[in-house]
XYZ file of C-alpha atoms in Angstrom:
596
model
C 95.263 15.503 248.822
C 93.392 12.755 247.010
C 90.684 13.005 249.701
C 90.427 16.762 249.094
C 89.927 16.204 245.384
C 87.260 13.593 246.129
C 85.393 15.974 248.451
C 85.459 18.749 245.859
C 84.028 16.414 243.211
C 81.378 15.270 245.703
C 80.421 18.889 246.382
C 79.833 19.439 242.694
C 77.643 16.331 242.466
C 75.551 17.280 245.498
C 74.814 20.818 244.328
C 71.004 21.137 243.747
C 68.447 23.922 243.583
C 66.108 23.946 246.582
C 64.038 26.142 248.953
C 65.292 25.394 252.492
C 67.034 28.777 252.992
C 67.617 32.036 251.140
C 70.943 33.532 250.113
C 70.937 37.222 249.160
C 72.912 38.950 246.386
C 73.383 42.680 245.808
C 75.202 43.304 242.546
C 76.077 46.873 243.611
C 77.212 46.629 247.243
C 77.718 42.904 247.898
C 81.025 41.174 248.584
C 82.061 37.756 247.223
C 83.989 36.306 250.122
C 84.059 33.184 252.277
C 83.270 35.469 255.239
C 80.107 36.892 253.682
C 76.985 35.340 255.358
C 74.684 36.111 252.427
C 72.059 37.877 254.549
C 69.979 40.829 253.384
C 72.313 43.144 255.311
C 75.560 41.446 254.175
C 74.850 39.991 250.714
C 77.105 38.439 248.085
C 77.941 40.439 244.964
C 77.309 37.757 242.313
C 75.422 34.521 241.912
C 78.575 32.577 241.062
C 80.220 34.084 244.156
C 77.277 32.977 246.303
C 77.411 29.450 244.900
C 81.144 29.284 245.479
C 80.995 30.335 249.128
C 77.637 28.790 250.168
C 77.657 25.787 252.469
C 73.901 25.146 252.080
C 73.436 22.839 249.078
C 69.652 23.428 248.751
C 69.413 27.186 249.259
C 67.381 29.559 247.096
C 68.823 32.826 245.837
C 67.415 36.336 245.630
C 69.091 39.341 244.023
C 68.835 43.091 243.621
C 70.747 46.180 242.429
C 70.416 48.572 245.349
C 72.060 51.535 243.597
C 71.575 51.035 239.872
C 68.390 48.960 239.612
C 65.354 50.147 237.645
C 62.786 51.298 238.353
C 64.384 53.213 241.228
C 61.549 52.575 243.715
C 62.197 48.788 243.536
C 65.908 48.915 244.254
C 65.552 47.829 247.886
C 63.513 44.798 246.931
C 65.134 41.340 246.605
C 63.686 39.133 243.865
C 64.227 35.409 243.170
C 66.987 34.626 240.680
C 65.615 33.485 237.309
C 65.777 29.692 236.851
C 67.765 30.046 233.632
C 70.352 32.282 235.325
C 70.560 29.916 238.308
C 71.017 26.899 236.037
C 73.755 28.671 234.059
C 75.586 29.748 237.211
C 75.194 26.271 238.739
C 76.713 24.650 235.672
C 79.590 27.144 235.744
C 80.119 26.490 239.449
C 80.149 22.725 238.903
C 82.706 23.189 236.103
C 84.858 25.299 238.455
C 84.670 22.625 241.145
C 85.738 19.932 238.708
C 88.563 22.152 237.442
C 89.727 22.694 240.997
C 89.549 18.958 241.614
C 91.750 18.344 238.568
C 94.241 20.907 239.857
C 94.410 19.180 243.211
C 94.740 15.805 241.507
C 97.571 17.127 239.319
C 99.317 18.686 242.317
C 99.001 15.367 244.129
C 100.489 13.511 241.184
C 103.380 15.974 240.907
C 104.043 15.737 244.644
C 104.157 11.946 244.377
C 106.527 12.173 241.404
C 108.786 14.597 243.299
C 108.807 12.288 246.274
C 109.664 9.327 244.062
C 112.398 11.333 242.311
C 113.828 12.527 245.617
C 113.838 8.970 246.890
C 115.502 7.809 243.681
C 118.138 10.521 243.945
C 118.788 9.646 247.554
C 119.243 6.002 246.589
C 121.487 7.033 243.676
C 123.945 8.572 246.117
C 124.840 5.077 247.227
C 125.913 4.069 243.699
C 129.622 4.709 243.254
C 131.655 4.293 240.084
C 135.386 3.905 239.638
C 137.738 3.444 236.726
C 138.456 -0.190 235.942
C 142.230 -0.663 236.470
C 142.234 -3.674 234.135
C 141.313 -1.518 231.135
C 144.015 0.104 228.971
C 145.133 3.563 229.986
C 142.905 6.133 228.265
C 144.502 8.257 225.551
C 143.704 11.966 225.912
C 142.257 13.349 222.666
C 140.193 16.191 221.217
C 136.890 15.411 219.521
C 138.397 16.261 216.114
C 140.793 13.307 216.562
C 137.977 10.787 217.031
C 138.114 9.180 213.572
C 141.796 8.353 213.992
C 141.195 6.821 217.413
C 138.312 4.442 216.796
C 138.682 1.223 218.716
C 141.059 2.889 221.178
C 140.231 3.663 224.803
C 140.264 7.445 225.086
C 139.371 10.262 227.460
C 137.590 13.283 226.001
C 136.821 16.440 227.985
C 134.269 19.083 227.138
C 130.859 20.541 227.922
C 127.462 18.847 227.807
C 125.904 20.418 224.716
C 122.728 18.328 224.614
C 121.311 15.715 226.943
C 118.706 12.956 226.585
C 117.651 10.119 228.916
C 116.044 6.839 227.842
C 115.311 4.082 230.389
C 118.740 3.067 231.733
C 120.654 5.044 229.100
C 121.842 8.643 228.970
C 122.859 10.160 225.639
C 125.236 13.124 225.825
C 126.312 15.317 222.952
C 129.714 16.558 224.100
C 131.247 19.806 222.806
C 134.888 20.785 223.166
C 135.150 23.672 220.689
C 136.609 21.398 218.015
C 133.453 19.444 217.315
C 130.644 17.337 218.787
C 130.698 13.738 219.988
C 127.764 11.502 220.908
C 128.439 9.653 224.155
C 126.423 6.858 225.785
C 126.181 6.141 229.518
C 124.647 2.771 230.411
C 123.955 0.587 233.472
C 125.326 1.979 236.769
C 126.985 4.891 234.952
C 123.482 6.188 234.178
C 122.171 5.585 237.710
C 124.542 7.658 239.842
C 123.459 10.887 241.514
C 125.729 12.872 239.172
C 124.201 11.200 236.121
C 120.604 11.733 237.240
C 121.263 15.423 238.016
C 123.437 16.101 234.966
C 122.762 19.473 233.314
C 123.555 21.111 230.010
C 126.897 23.009 230.025
C 128.350 20.867 232.793
C 132.041 20.262 232.079
C 132.962 16.594 232.159
C 135.670 14.070 231.228
C 134.374 10.902 229.586
C 136.381 7.673 229.260
C 135.603 4.871 226.862
C 135.932 3.476 223.358
C 134.908 5.242 220.141
C 132.898 2.959 217.862
C 131.252 3.596 214.473
C 127.460 3.924 214.565
C 125.324 1.487 212.538
C 124.848 2.306 208.851
C 121.239 3.408 209.404
C 122.072 5.669 212.366
C 123.488 9.181 212.517
C 125.961 10.764 214.898
C 128.527 13.567 214.475
C 131.607 12.087 212.825
C 129.775 8.803 212.220
C 130.783 7.361 215.583
C 129.997 7.496 219.296
C 131.792 7.068 222.593
C 130.733 4.069 224.696
C 131.556 5.394 228.147
C 133.067 3.176 230.851
C 133.907 5.933 233.356
C 133.478 9.698 233.783
C 134.388 12.603 236.028
C 132.308 15.732 236.581
C 134.607 18.760 236.391
C 132.174 21.624 236.935
C 128.429 21.174 237.311
C 126.297 23.848 235.601
C 123.106 25.085 237.288
C 119.669 23.832 236.335
C 116.202 25.248 236.999
C 115.752 28.979 236.536
C 119.501 29.442 236.110
C 119.830 26.829 233.383
C 121.461 28.244 230.263
C 118.388 27.299 228.231
C 116.331 29.653 230.420
C 118.877 32.464 230.504
C 119.300 32.597 226.706
C 116.114 30.958 225.469
C 115.555 31.065 221.677
C 112.711 33.563 222.117
C 114.647 35.843 224.503
C 114.777 39.500 223.481
C 117.836 40.782 221.627
C 119.233 42.859 224.481
C 119.115 39.860 226.840
C 121.027 37.844 224.269
C 123.667 40.554 223.853
C 123.946 40.903 227.662
C 124.668 37.172 227.722
C 126.820 37.030 224.604
C 129.339 34.941 226.577
C 126.689 32.204 226.744
C 125.252 32.766 223.262
C 128.600 31.975 221.621
C 128.320 28.436 223.000
C 125.408 27.868 220.610
C 125.706 26.197 217.218
C 125.025 29.257 215.042
C 127.180 31.738 216.949
C 130.126 29.341 217.192
C 129.784 28.432 213.506
C 129.931 32.134 212.585
C 133.063 32.635 214.682
C 134.725 29.591 213.129
C 133.975 30.929 209.653
C 135.391 34.271 210.796
C 138.657 32.614 211.838
C 138.828 30.727 208.535
C 138.208 33.916 206.524
C 140.911 35.859 208.393
C 143.327 32.970 207.822
C 142.384 32.845 204.123
C 142.998 36.573 203.692
C 146.459 36.218 205.199
C 147.171 33.250 202.967
C 146.051 35.177 199.876
C 148.204 38.170 200.776
C 151.147 35.851 201.265
C 150.467 34.329 197.833
C 150.532 37.788 196.271
C 153.651 38.900 198.100
C 152.227 41.402 200.606
C 153.800 41.684 204.045
C 151.742 42.015 207.239
C 152.444 44.965 209.545
C 150.875 46.109 212.807
C 150.081 49.851 212.866
C 149.136 51.682 216.092
C 145.554 52.027 217.301
C 146.261 55.241 219.255
C 146.778 58.145 216.873
C 146.712 61.944 216.654
C 145.419 62.261 213.087
C 142.130 61.580 211.338
C 141.446 59.598 208.175
C 137.684 59.544 207.627
C 136.532 62.832 209.160
C 136.569 64.330 212.648
C 132.910 63.657 213.465
C 133.517 59.933 213.954
C 136.670 60.122 216.085
C 136.864 58.559 219.543
C 138.892 61.121 221.483
C 140.834 60.422 224.689
C 143.490 62.014 226.913
C 146.916 60.606 226.107
C 149.215 61.742 228.935
C 147.833 65.254 228.699
C 147.662 65.317 224.891
C 144.633 64.924 222.662
C 144.587 61.554 220.880
C 142.127 59.298 219.094
C 141.358 55.661 218.427
C 142.252 54.951 214.823
C 139.619 55.130 212.086
C 141.922 53.390 209.639
C 145.539 52.243 209.408
C 145.867 53.418 205.807
C 148.171 56.387 206.410
C 150.639 54.234 208.351
C 150.537 51.502 205.706
C 151.564 54.068 203.078
C 154.706 54.856 205.068
C 155.764 51.194 204.857
C 155.799 50.952 201.041
C 159.371 52.244 200.454
C 160.890 49.857 203.001
C 158.655 46.766 203.025
C 156.974 46.787 199.634
C 153.236 46.139 199.367
C 151.768 45.674 202.845
C 148.562 44.782 204.646
C 147.197 44.671 208.187
C 144.330 43.018 210.064
C 143.591 45.595 212.710
C 140.717 47.038 214.736
C 139.267 50.357 213.596
C 136.910 52.598 215.545
C 134.119 54.938 214.434
C 132.217 57.151 216.877
C 129.236 57.056 214.559
C 125.910 57.073 216.398
C 124.313 54.695 213.961
C 122.045 51.841 215.000
C 121.748 50.212 211.578
C 122.468 46.518 211.213
C 125.541 47.355 209.070
C 127.447 49.532 211.539
C 129.718 48.863 214.498
C 131.734 51.245 216.668
C 134.646 48.781 216.646
C 135.298 46.448 213.754
C 138.086 44.402 212.209
C 139.618 46.261 209.270
C 141.597 44.375 206.646
C 143.618 47.017 204.813
C 146.298 46.964 202.129
C 148.471 49.460 200.244
C 150.284 48.810 196.961
C 152.954 50.891 195.206
C 153.593 51.563 191.503
C 150.072 50.670 190.372
C 147.282 52.164 188.280
C 143.585 52.315 189.140
C 142.927 49.336 186.858
C 145.717 47.439 188.646
C 143.985 48.160 191.953
C 140.652 46.788 190.719
C 142.279 43.658 189.314
C 144.156 43.092 192.580
C 140.961 43.539 194.600
C 139.052 41.050 192.461
C 141.883 38.536 192.702
C 142.161 38.957 196.497
C 138.454 38.556 197.143
C 137.995 35.556 194.841
C 141.187 33.816 195.960
C 140.211 34.255 199.613
C 136.667 33.004 199.022
C 137.999 29.980 197.145
C 140.272 29.055 200.049
C 137.346 29.275 202.466
C 134.860 27.494 200.196
C 137.260 24.616 199.505
C 137.438 23.746 203.206
C 134.637 21.136 203.634
C 134.051 21.890 207.310
C 133.834 25.663 206.812
C 131.700 25.247 203.686
C 129.241 23.179 205.734
C 129.099 25.928 208.369
C 128.372 28.562 205.699
C 125.596 26.440 204.190
C 124.102 25.819 207.642
C 124.165 29.550 208.426
C 122.551 30.482 205.123
C 119.813 27.883 205.629
C 119.134 29.413 209.042
C 119.091 32.899 207.477
C 116.399 31.779 205.022
C 114.308 30.373 207.872
C 114.656 33.586 209.919
C 113.848 35.697 206.859
C 110.574 33.810 206.430
C 109.712 34.438 210.093
C 110.381 38.184 209.712
C 108.396 38.302 206.482
C 105.362 36.677 208.120
C 105.571 39.084 211.058
C 106.179 42.241 209.005
C 104.169 41.332 205.907
C 107.218 41.640 203.646
C 108.881 39.442 201.054
C 111.103 36.664 202.418
C 114.632 36.293 201.050
C 116.334 33.056 200.077
C 119.933 32.852 201.264
C 122.401 30.651 199.435
C 126.037 31.658 199.266
C 127.821 31.036 195.991
C 131.377 32.195 195.217
C 131.125 35.240 192.904
C 131.893 34.875 189.221
C 134.610 36.924 187.555
C 134.838 39.512 186.232
C 132.992 41.746 188.712
C 130.654 44.262 187.147
C 132.198 47.732 186.724
C 129.828 50.671 187.186
C 130.752 54.346 187.547
C 129.058 56.638 190.033
C 127.506 58.549 187.112
C 126.067 55.315 185.701
C 124.706 54.403 189.141
C 122.889 57.752 189.363
C 121.380 57.048 185.944
C 120.355 53.498 186.934
C 118.670 54.673 190.138
C 116.679 57.329 188.303
C 115.670 54.914 185.547
C 114.346 52.534 188.212
C 112.521 55.278 190.159
C 114.647 54.949 193.292
C 114.795 58.470 194.813
C 117.408 60.023 197.093
C 116.841 60.573 200.814
C 114.810 63.708 200.085
C 112.471 61.777 197.824
C 113.845 63.464 194.708
C 115.676 62.054 191.673
C 119.388 61.507 192.249
C 121.749 64.168 190.933
C 125.516 64.301 190.578
C 127.019 65.040 193.992
C 124.512 63.005 196.008
C 126.034 60.641 198.517
C 124.008 57.595 197.500
C 122.168 56.362 200.587
C 122.640 52.847 201.903
C 119.030 51.862 201.154
C 119.194 52.965 197.513
C 122.620 51.379 197.054
C 121.375 48.056 198.414
C 118.225 48.100 196.284
C 120.390 48.537 193.216
C 122.894 45.862 194.255
C 120.200 43.343 195.145
C 118.362 44.001 191.864
C 121.515 43.511 189.774
C 122.382 40.538 192.023
C 126.107 40.344 191.326
C 129.249 41.900 192.799
C 129.743 45.487 191.624
C 132.831 47.696 191.572
C 131.186 51.110 191.922
C 133.862 53.613 190.838
C 134.773 57.286 190.452
C 132.884 59.069 193.206
C 132.749 62.898 193.351
C 135.618 64.647 195.120
C 133.266 66.339 197.586
C 131.944 63.108 199.125
C 135.257 61.268 199.432
C 138.273 61.508 201.761
C 140.836 64.279 201.282
C 143.680 61.944 200.221
C 141.957 60.357 197.205
C 143.469 60.994 193.792
C 141.413 62.871 191.222
C 140.634 61.289 187.867
C 142.879 63.025 185.315
C 140.162 62.746 182.642
C 137.391 64.100 184.883
C 138.708 66.114 187.862
C 135.194 66.251 189.343
C 135.631 62.630 190.475
C 138.210 60.506 192.260
C 139.864 57.242 191.320
C 137.852 55.504 194.027
C 135.944 52.248 194.359
C 133.381 50.572 196.586
C 132.801 46.853 196.185
C 129.090 46.105 196.655
C 127.768 42.633 197.387
C 124.115 41.499 197.151
C 122.383 41.284 200.511
C 124.848 43.414 202.443
C 126.015 46.332 200.280
C 129.483 47.826 200.602
C 132.185 45.519 201.942
C 135.266 47.209 200.433
C 136.243 50.834 199.977
C 139.428 51.873 198.208
C 141.129 54.400 195.971
C 144.296 55.603 194.402
C 146.070 58.061 196.733
C 147.280 61.549 195.947
C 150.938 61.314 194.946
C 151.614 64.995 194.286
C 152.890 66.966 197.277
C 151.247 70.270 196.323
C 147.935 68.573 195.600
C 147.969 66.982 199.056
C 148.813 70.290 200.765
C 145.911 71.900 198.881
C 143.605 69.092 200.054
C 144.568 69.746 203.684
C 143.667 73.393 203.187
C 140.407 72.617 201.374
C 139.230 70.340 204.183
C 140.443 72.629 206.990
C 142.907 70.016 208.236
C 146.147 71.307 209.806
C 149.103 69.877 207.885
C 151.604 69.796 210.771
C 150.340 66.632 212.517
C 150.557 64.834 209.158
C 154.213 65.693 208.503
C 155.185 62.003 208.443
C 152.422 61.213 205.940
C 153.234 64.249 203.792
C 156.901 63.193 203.680
C 155.910 60.180 201.559
C 155.335 62.633 198.686
C 158.540 64.506 199.476
C 160.998 61.615 199.646
C 160.368 59.706 196.438
C 156.663 59.789 195.622
C 155.004 57.056 193.566
C 151.584 56.146 192.177
C 149.969 54.012 194.857
C 146.593 52.888 196.112
C 144.862 50.750 198.650
C 141.632 49.714 200.280
C 139.895 48.553 203.431
C 137.631 45.554 203.914
C 135.195 45.348 206.822
C 135.570 41.765 208.013
C 132.172 41.737 209.753
C 130.365 42.931 206.610
C 132.231 40.368 204.535
C 131.077 37.660 206.958
C 127.490 38.941 207.022
C 127.411 38.563 203.232
C 129.031 35.136 203.212
C 127.060 33.685 206.151
C 123.704 35.332 205.506
C 123.729 37.111 208.854
C 121.020 39.744 209.319
C 123.354 42.092 211.195
C 127.119 42.562 211.402
C 126.719 42.395 215.189
C 126.397 38.619 214.879
C 129.788 38.490 213.125
C 131.770 39.999 215.996
C 132.873 38.145 219.122
C 131.659 40.929 221.436
C 130.070 43.626 219.252
C 130.317 47.300 220.138
C 127.856 49.946 218.961
C 126.133 53.040 220.333
C 125.070 52.199 223.888
C 126.703 48.751 223.957
C 130.117 48.214 225.514
C 129.451 45.088 227.572
C 130.270 42.345 228.252
């Protein structure tokens, strides 16, 4: 191939303008091909095409336009190519020849490198490693136990998260779900066939001693594993099937969601899921602190809570049934026997919404409390949210994840702003300060109108409007603090919500709004009067019979009570600076997405 490159370069050098023969060009009917002879009857189409396919280095060139030339009577006549045009085309042709020579030279170099690599790999197959029987037996540990096992021979198993080669060394960042560990392969360990063909996401067991890194160096946990032996458990593919090609950073969103099972191996997705686990644990801990008992209501129901239009209906042994929209009604039935209760349960909404705040399946943290007032409910909510956040924020590892995620959110916001020509947002989570701002629905309507934020019809807001998400978020972001938005009109709230005794137009209801994400909590006092509840069924056109068990709560010892629901994914989106709640679910479900 080197000889081919040399001949191409020589052809470029030998190309001169001469008169020994004539090559013909017809810009209308000619054909640029190696089979074209360049005669008057079978001409080339272009000068550069003629130069490319001509074997006569000193030819002269004549051209015509047999169908479009002017004047028309001269179309059949060939005329010599202008010297300037010939010089320009010659220079272009010489540049093309040199470019082709470089391509051949590069291909030659790559072929030689492949041959050398193949030879090296073949030789590497002869290098065998084995565990040294004179060394202490390796202690099996998880990466999180590394600090307590420095200086001890250990075996750690996991997946190759990152990989870097340097002379006779291979640096592996190992991931086992509990953390990351830098591992070093040296000498023969870095020369085996398995080492030279190691790929990201390969599962492997590494044996060796954990040692602190020098003071001026950095590694996860402040130490690294000096490997003395390893075993490949499952080799991951490379090339086109490598995980870095399947879920590349610039892959489109649908490809990433199709491969969510691979995406969650990444730093940001796994960090979000670890924060999610910590938040769920913190909520349970807070409820335990406050004396609430966890229960597990059913997900298959025959009643509605939030309106029939968002029900997932299915055939339950010949009967009509639904996936639950909320566990609230069942929680209310537990109050007389179990006291204040809560659940962490999936809820389902058949809402054909593609906004970044909506899911068809989400984790619903719900609670019901007996013998309380509306003010008691708000105080409990504030205490629960702040106590839970404090538990999460006081965990150094989880706090670091949240800060990392918010830093990433700021970076992504700047990218979107540059692309869309909008204002970038700075994300930095800080635990909210108490007390939360209290704002009534009526005051919110006034605030929106004073700040010229119209309703969805482009008109000023009026009492009775269901404040749109966009307007609500603009207000929340402008105020920039948590808001308890209270006392919504009866007409836009669920049938079971208690009316305000001082203003029967509104309910004793509350939404907790957080900057950057909007509503994360919805709650209310519940109707405690039997006749009022029966009237609400009638008003909403809901048959009372299927709700007999719920209605009985007002019949057999009614009490003032209230509760709320928290969307875990929205809570996480706010805390972690995630652009969409979809990133806060293990395998998100929304309109058109039910896989993997």
